[in-house]
């Protein structure tokens, strides 16, 4: 099944993707994770996008589309995929339509107030990318990853200045994709509550008939 997760930053896309990929047996492709891995490994791509990510800006379409095209051509995508954080602009969606047939677009629905709470409380394991929330989904030991024991970090772009910028860009560049995909009749609205388990159940109920 070819799925796109569409929603504002901090909506819980990565959190749902981690359980959905196991259940559906498809890879979770997060463009944010791919960019962060390139930055960490100091690749050429990483050097080009480092400042953009830190400020909360969008990486140019050309670079992002090429990266996704390469990833989707790998053999593990033959059974389907979960694309998380791509497309984020209309030109990216147009490019994706030429690469692959999108069967479902999960539209993560929650208020801006909730989004800000989620982003500002998010903490991340630097090596695995696993996320926690200081209030809603805390680690067993404060500040420490449950699996690796590493100290958790706050992403640079989860600090107030970058959060504002990311939300503006979401409203301008990404939200129009909801109507774009509604016109293709593939949008499924996921109501995101503050209970991760309930949100997970809502997700599986939505895709039940589409598996
Ligand atoms: P995204 O991938 O959409 O940016 P994440 O999955 O990283 O979002 O989640 C953002 C933050 O919100 C994380 O700190 C995560 O632990 C927390 N979170 C995720 N889902 C929920 C939920 N249903 N209720 C409360 N907090 C959540
Ligand atoms: P979140 O889900 O919290 O918004 P992501 O991990 O998806 O964060 O993305 C982090 C950053 O990576 C974005 O703020 C942006 O700089 C860059 N990025 C990720 N996906 C895209 C994309 N499709 N187009 C342009 N930039 C992107």
Tab-separated table of C-alpha atoms and ligand atoms in Angstrom:
chain	number	residue	atom	x	y	z
A	1	UNK	CA	0.000	0.000	0.000
A	2	UNK	CA	1.362	3.408	-1.009
A	3	UNK	CA	0.596	5.909	1.735
A	4	UNK	CA	1.445	9.571	2.271
A	5	UNK	CA	1.349	11.065	5.772
A	6	UNK	CA	0.355	14.700	5.439
A	7	UNK	CA	0.231	17.000	8.408
A	8	UNK	CA	1.838	19.894	10.199
A	9	UNK	CA	5.216	19.491	11.920
A	10	UNK	CA	4.821	17.754	15.263
A	11	UNK	CA	1.436	16.229	14.390
A	12	UNK	CA	2.587	12.718	15.327
A	13	UNK	CA	3.368	11.416	11.822
A	14	UNK	CA	6.626	9.745	12.810
A	15	UNK	CA	5.035	8.223	15.925
A	16	UNK	CA	2.247	6.543	13.915
A	17	UNK	CA	4.645	5.585	11.115
A	18	UNK	CA	6.803	3.554	13.514
A	19	UNK	CA	3.880	1.227	14.371
A	20	UNK	CA	2.244	1.310	10.944
A	21	UNK	CA	5.365	0.170	9.100
A	22	UNK	CA	5.534	-2.997	11.219
A	23	UNK	CA	1.828	-3.707	10.796
A	24	UNK	CA	1.792	-3.067	7.037
A	25	UNK	CA	5.254	-4.474	6.269
A	26	UNK	CA	6.328	-1.438	4.254
A	27	UNK	CA	9.259	0.958	4.750
A	28	UNK	CA	8.846	4.275	6.556
A	29	UNK	CA	10.477	6.972	4.461
A	30	UNK	CA	10.854	10.236	6.346
A	31	UNK	CA	12.507	12.985	4.309
A	32	UNK	CA	13.380	14.772	7.577
A	33	UNK	CA	15.166	11.619	8.853
A	34	UNK	CA	16.991	11.238	5.515
A	35	UNK	CA	18.198	14.853	5.643
A	36	UNK	CA	19.250	14.520	9.301
A	37	UNK	CA	21.221	11.317	8.520
A	38	UNK	CA	23.038	13.150	5.707
A	39	UNK	CA	23.861	16.037	8.042
A	40	UNK	CA	25.162	13.661	10.701
A	41	UNK	CA	27.336	11.811	8.190
A	42	UNK	CA	28.578	15.117	6.748
A	43	UNK	CA	27.741	14.159	3.152
A	44	UNK	CA	27.664	16.764	0.342
A	45	UNK	CA	23.864	16.789	0.558
A	46	UNK	CA	24.081	17.188	4.332
A	47	UNK	CA	26.336	20.233	3.995
A	48	UNK	CA	23.908	21.859	1.531
A	49	UNK	CA	20.838	21.434	3.729
A	50	UNK	CA	22.201	21.849	7.277
A	51	UNK	CA	21.428	25.560	7.672
A	52	UNK	CA	18.027	25.207	6.005
A	53	UNK	CA	16.918	22.555	8.491
A	54	UNK	CA	18.251	24.478	11.487
A	55	UNK	CA	16.235	27.565	10.533
A	56	UNK	CA	13.045	25.588	9.819
A	57	UNK	CA	13.066	26.434	6.092
A	58	UNK	CA	12.177	24.082	3.238
A	59	UNK	CA	14.882	22.331	1.226
A	60	UNK	CA	14.545	23.234	-2.497
A	61	UNK	CA	12.144	20.957	-4.403
A	62	UNK	CA	14.766	19.797	-6.889
A	63	UNK	CA	17.048	18.364	-4.173
A	64	UNK	CA	14.196	16.809	-2.206
A	65	UNK	CA	12.517	15.213	-5.236
A	66	UNK	CA	15.787	13.634	-6.399
A	67	UNK	CA	16.411	12.160	-2.940
A	68	UNK	CA	12.907	10.630	-2.798
A	69	UNK	CA	13.135	9.316	-6.344
A	70	UNK	CA	16.339	7.456	-5.416
A	71	UNK	CA	14.792	6.053	-2.264
A	72	UNK	CA	11.577	4.873	-3.966
A	73	UNK	CA	13.601	3.016	-6.587
A	74	UNK	CA	15.003	0.678	-3.896
A	75	UNK	CA	13.570	-2.835	-3.857
A	76	UNK	CA	11.966	-2.622	-0.402
A	77	UNK	CA	9.437	-0.131	-1.816
A	78	UNK	CA	7.953	-2.680	-4.199
A	79	UNK	CA	5.343	-3.726	-1.611
A	80	UNK	CA	4.471	-0.122	-0.830
A	81	UNK	CA	5.693	2.666	1.445
A	82	UNK	CA	4.801	5.255	4.008
A	83	UNK	CA	6.056	8.648	2.896
A	84	UNK	CA	6.324	10.936	5.918
A	85	UNK	CA	7.002	14.619	5.312
A	86	UNK	CA	6.895	14.352	1.518
A	87	UNK	CA	5.351	15.882	-0.521
A	88	UNK	CA	5.345	19.261	1.191
A	89	UNK	CA	4.715	21.434	-1.892
A	90	UNK	CA	2.540	21.158	-5.012
A	91	UNK	CA	5.577	20.662	-7.317
A	92	UNK	CA	6.707	17.772	-5.066
A	93	UNK	CA	3.232	16.201	-5.295
A	94	UNK	CA	3.260	16.568	-9.092
A	95	UNK	CA	6.682	14.896	-9.225
A	96	UNK	CA	5.503	12.056	-6.963
A	97	UNK	CA	2.492	11.408	-9.194
A	98	UNK	CA	4.919	10.682	-12.030
A	99	UNK	CA	6.964	8.245	-9.891
A	100	UNK	CA	4.241	6.292	-8.149
A	101	UNK	CA	0.522	5.857	-7.587
A	102	UNK	CA	-0.488	7.290	-4.192
A	103	UNK	CA	-3.327	5.152	-2.806
A	104	UNK	CA	-4.063	6.943	0.446
A	105	UNK	CA	-3.207	10.291	2.031
A	106	UNK	CA	-3.551	10.370	5.805
A	107	UNK	CA	-4.389	13.934	6.787
A	108	UNK	CA	-3.367	14.519	10.429
A	109	UNK	CA	-5.952	16.845	12.005
A	110	UNK	CA	-5.166	18.788	15.206
A	111	UNK	CA	-5.192	22.397	16.431
A	112	UNK	CA	-2.256	24.791	16.139
A	113	UNK	CA	-2.203	25.089	19.930
A	114	UNK	CA	-1.616	21.317	20.243
A	115	UNK	CA	1.047	21.378	17.530
A	116	UNK	CA	3.067	23.988	19.426
A	117	UNK	CA	2.819	21.964	22.666
A	118	UNK	CA	4.008	18.832	20.867
A	119	UNK	CA	6.951	20.474	19.112
A	120	UNK	CA	8.192	22.335	22.156
A	121	UNK	CA	8.076	19.192	24.343
A	122	UNK	CA	9.597	16.839	21.774
A	123	UNK	CA	12.918	15.169	22.590
A	124	UNK	CA	14.852	12.860	20.289
A	125	UNK	CA	17.429	10.094	20.507
A	126	UNK	CA	20.300	11.402	18.350
A	127	UNK	CA	21.307	8.014	16.929
A	128	UNK	CA	17.946	6.301	16.268
A	129	UNK	CA	15.651	9.312	15.753
A	130	UNK	CA	13.120	7.869	18.206
A	131	UNK	CA	11.010	10.656	19.691
A	132	UNK	CA	9.532	11.249	23.126
A	133	UNK	CA	7.502	14.022	24.690
A	134	UNK	CA	8.363	15.452	28.091
A	135	UNK	CA	4.677	15.323	29.160
A	136	UNK	CA	2.712	13.091	26.749
A	137	UNK	CA	5.232	10.325	26.089
A	138	UNK	CA	8.145	10.591	28.528
A	139	UNK	CA	11.096	8.179	28.592
A	140	UNK	CA	11.406	5.825	31.586
A	141	UNK	CA	14.317	7.867	32.954
A	142	UNK	CA	14.130	11.617	32.374
A	143	UNK	CA	16.353	12.767	29.503
A	144	UNK	CA	17.567	9.242	28.598
A	145	UNK	CA	16.597	7.021	25.640
A	146	UNK	CA	14.812	3.824	26.790
A	147	UNK	CA	16.654	1.591	24.310
A	148	UNK	CA	20.131	3.016	23.829
A	149	UNK	CA	20.649	4.824	27.153
A	150	UNK	CA	21.877	7.917	25.282
A	151	UNK	CA	21.030	11.441	26.452
A	152	UNK	CA	18.024	12.826	24.517
A	153	UNK	CA	18.386	16.077	22.587
A	154	UNK	CA	16.036	18.849	21.500
A	155	UNK	CA	16.132	19.453	17.741
A	156	UNK	CA	17.338	22.965	16.785
A	157	UNK	CA	14.194	23.433	14.736
A	158	UNK	CA	11.988	22.622	17.758
A	159	UNK	CA	13.024	25.907	19.381
A	160	UNK	CA	10.454	28.788	19.315
A	161	UNK	CA	11.849	30.895	16.407
A	162	UNK	CA	12.087	27.924	14.029
A	163	UNK	CA	8.696	26.540	15.132
A	164	UNK	CA	6.982	29.785	14.063
A	165	UNK	CA	8.712	29.705	10.704
A	166	UNK	CA	7.815	26.039	10.093
A	167	UNK	CA	4.148	26.611	10.880
A	168	UNK	CA	3.994	29.578	8.478
A	169	UNK	CA	5.574	27.467	5.747
A	170	UNK	CA	3.186	24.609	6.475
A	171	UNK	CA	0.164	26.893	6.073
A	172	UNK	CA	1.521	28.506	2.902
A	173	UNK	CA	3.168	25.651	1.032
A	174	UNK	CA	1.866	22.349	2.427
A	175	UNK	CA	-1.757	22.844	3.547
A	176	UNK	CA	-2.869	23.406	-0.108
A	177	UNK	CA	-1.975	19.735	-0.682
A	178	UNK	CA	-5.087	18.718	1.268
A	179	UNK	CA	-7.337	20.138	-1.475
A	180	UNK	CA	-4.962	18.859	-4.162
A	181	UNK	CA	-5.381	15.287	-2.894
A	182	UNK	CA	-9.088	15.709	-2.045
A	183	UNK	CA	-9.661	16.368	-5.728
A	184	UNK	CA	-8.104	12.941	-6.371
A	185	UNK	CA	-10.351	11.374	-3.719
A	186	UNK	CA	-7.564	9.758	-1.694
A	187	UNK	CA	-7.683	11.751	1.568
A	188	UNK	CA	-8.472	10.044	4.892
A	189	UNK	CA	-8.780	12.439	7.862
A	190	UNK	CA	-7.059	11.177	11.003
A	191	UNK	CA	-8.341	12.818	14.179
A	192	UNK	CA	-5.287	13.149	16.428
A	193	UNK	CA	-6.105	13.079	20.121
A	194	UNK	CA	-3.679	13.557	22.978
A	195	UNK	CA	-3.686	9.847	23.651
A	196	UNK	CA	-1.112	8.125	21.391
A	197	UNK	CA	-2.866	4.729	21.680
A	198	UNK	CA	-6.258	6.183	20.726
A	199	UNK	CA	-4.711	7.961	17.739
A	200	UNK	CA	-3.104	4.691	16.678
A	201	UNK	CA	-6.504	2.929	16.878
A	202	UNK	CA	-8.080	5.735	14.811
A	203	UNK	CA	-5.386	5.217	12.188
A	204	UNK	CA	-5.895	1.450	11.893
A	205	UNK	CA	-9.678	1.913	11.714
A	206	UNK	CA	-9.191	4.358	8.819
A	207	UNK	CA	-7.044	2.060	6.699
A	208	UNK	CA	-8.847	-1.174	7.633
A	209	UNK	CA	-10.769	-1.377	4.379
A	210	UNK	CA	-7.835	-0.322	2.251
A	211	UNK	CA	-5.196	-2.883	3.241
B	1	LIG	P1	5.940	14.536	13.377
B	1	LIG	O1	6.652	13.328	12.825
B	1	LIG	O2	4.584	14.734	12.759
B	1	LIG	O3	6.750	15.783	13.335
B	1	LIG	P2	6.261	13.212	15.999
B	1	LIG	O4	5.745	11.834	15.731
B	1	LIG	O5	7.716	13.414	16.147
B	1	LIG	O6	5.638	14.236	14.904
B	1	LIG	O7	5.522	13.740	17.321
B	1	LIG	C1	5.742	15.076	17.795
B	1	LIG	C2	5.742	15.070	19.327
B	1	LIG	O8	4.425	14.779	19.816
B	1	LIG	C3	6.648	14.009	19.943
B	1	LIG	O9	7.202	14.582	21.114
B	1	LIG	C4	5.709	12.849	20.260
B	1	LIG	O10	6.179	12.078	21.365
B	1	LIG	C5	4.420	13.591	20.624
B	1	LIG	N1	3.195	12.848	20.235
B	1	LIG	C6	3.006	12.057	19.162
B	1	LIG	N2	1.733	11.580	19.107
B	1	LIG	C7	1.102	12.106	20.184
B	1	LIG	C8	-0.249	12.021	20.690
B	1	LIG	N3	-1.208	11.318	20.072
B	1	LIG	N4	-0.525	12.709	21.801
B	1	LIG	C9	0.426	13.451	22.411
B	1	LIG	N5	1.683	13.581	22.008
B	1	LIG	C10	2.034	12.927	20.900
B	2	LIG	P1	8.521	17.726	11.137
B	2	LIG	O1	7.703	16.522	10.842
B	2	LIG	O2	8.725	17.990	12.577
B	2	LIG	O3	8.138	18.932	10.358
B	2	LIG	P2	10.611	16.635	9.474
B	2	LIG	O4	11.523	15.739	10.202
B	2	LIG	O5	9.587	16.055	8.552
B	2	LIG	O6	9.978	17.551	10.588
B	2	LIG	O7	11.437	17.690	8.611
B	2	LIG	C1	12.506	18.418	9.166
B	2	LIG	C2	12.994	19.442	8.161
B	2	LIG	O8	13.519	18.767	6.996
B	2	LIG	C3	11.953	20.400	7.609
B	2	LIG	O9	11.701	21.499	8.481
B	2	LIG	C4	12.644	20.845	6.301
B	2	LIG	O10	13.705	21.743	6.568
B	2	LIG	C5	13.255	19.545	5.828
B	2	LIG	N1	12.309	18.774	4.976
B	2	LIG	C6	11.766	17.563	5.285
B	2	LIG	N2	10.949	17.154	4.284
B	2	LIG	C7	10.975	18.120	3.340
B	2	LIG	C8	10.321	18.291	2.078
B	2	LIG	N3	9.467	17.378	1.615
B	2	LIG	N4	10.589	19.422	1.375
B	2	LIG	C9	11.442	20.346	1.838
B	2	LIG	N5	12.080	20.268	3.023
B	2	LIG	C10	11.854	19.161	3.773
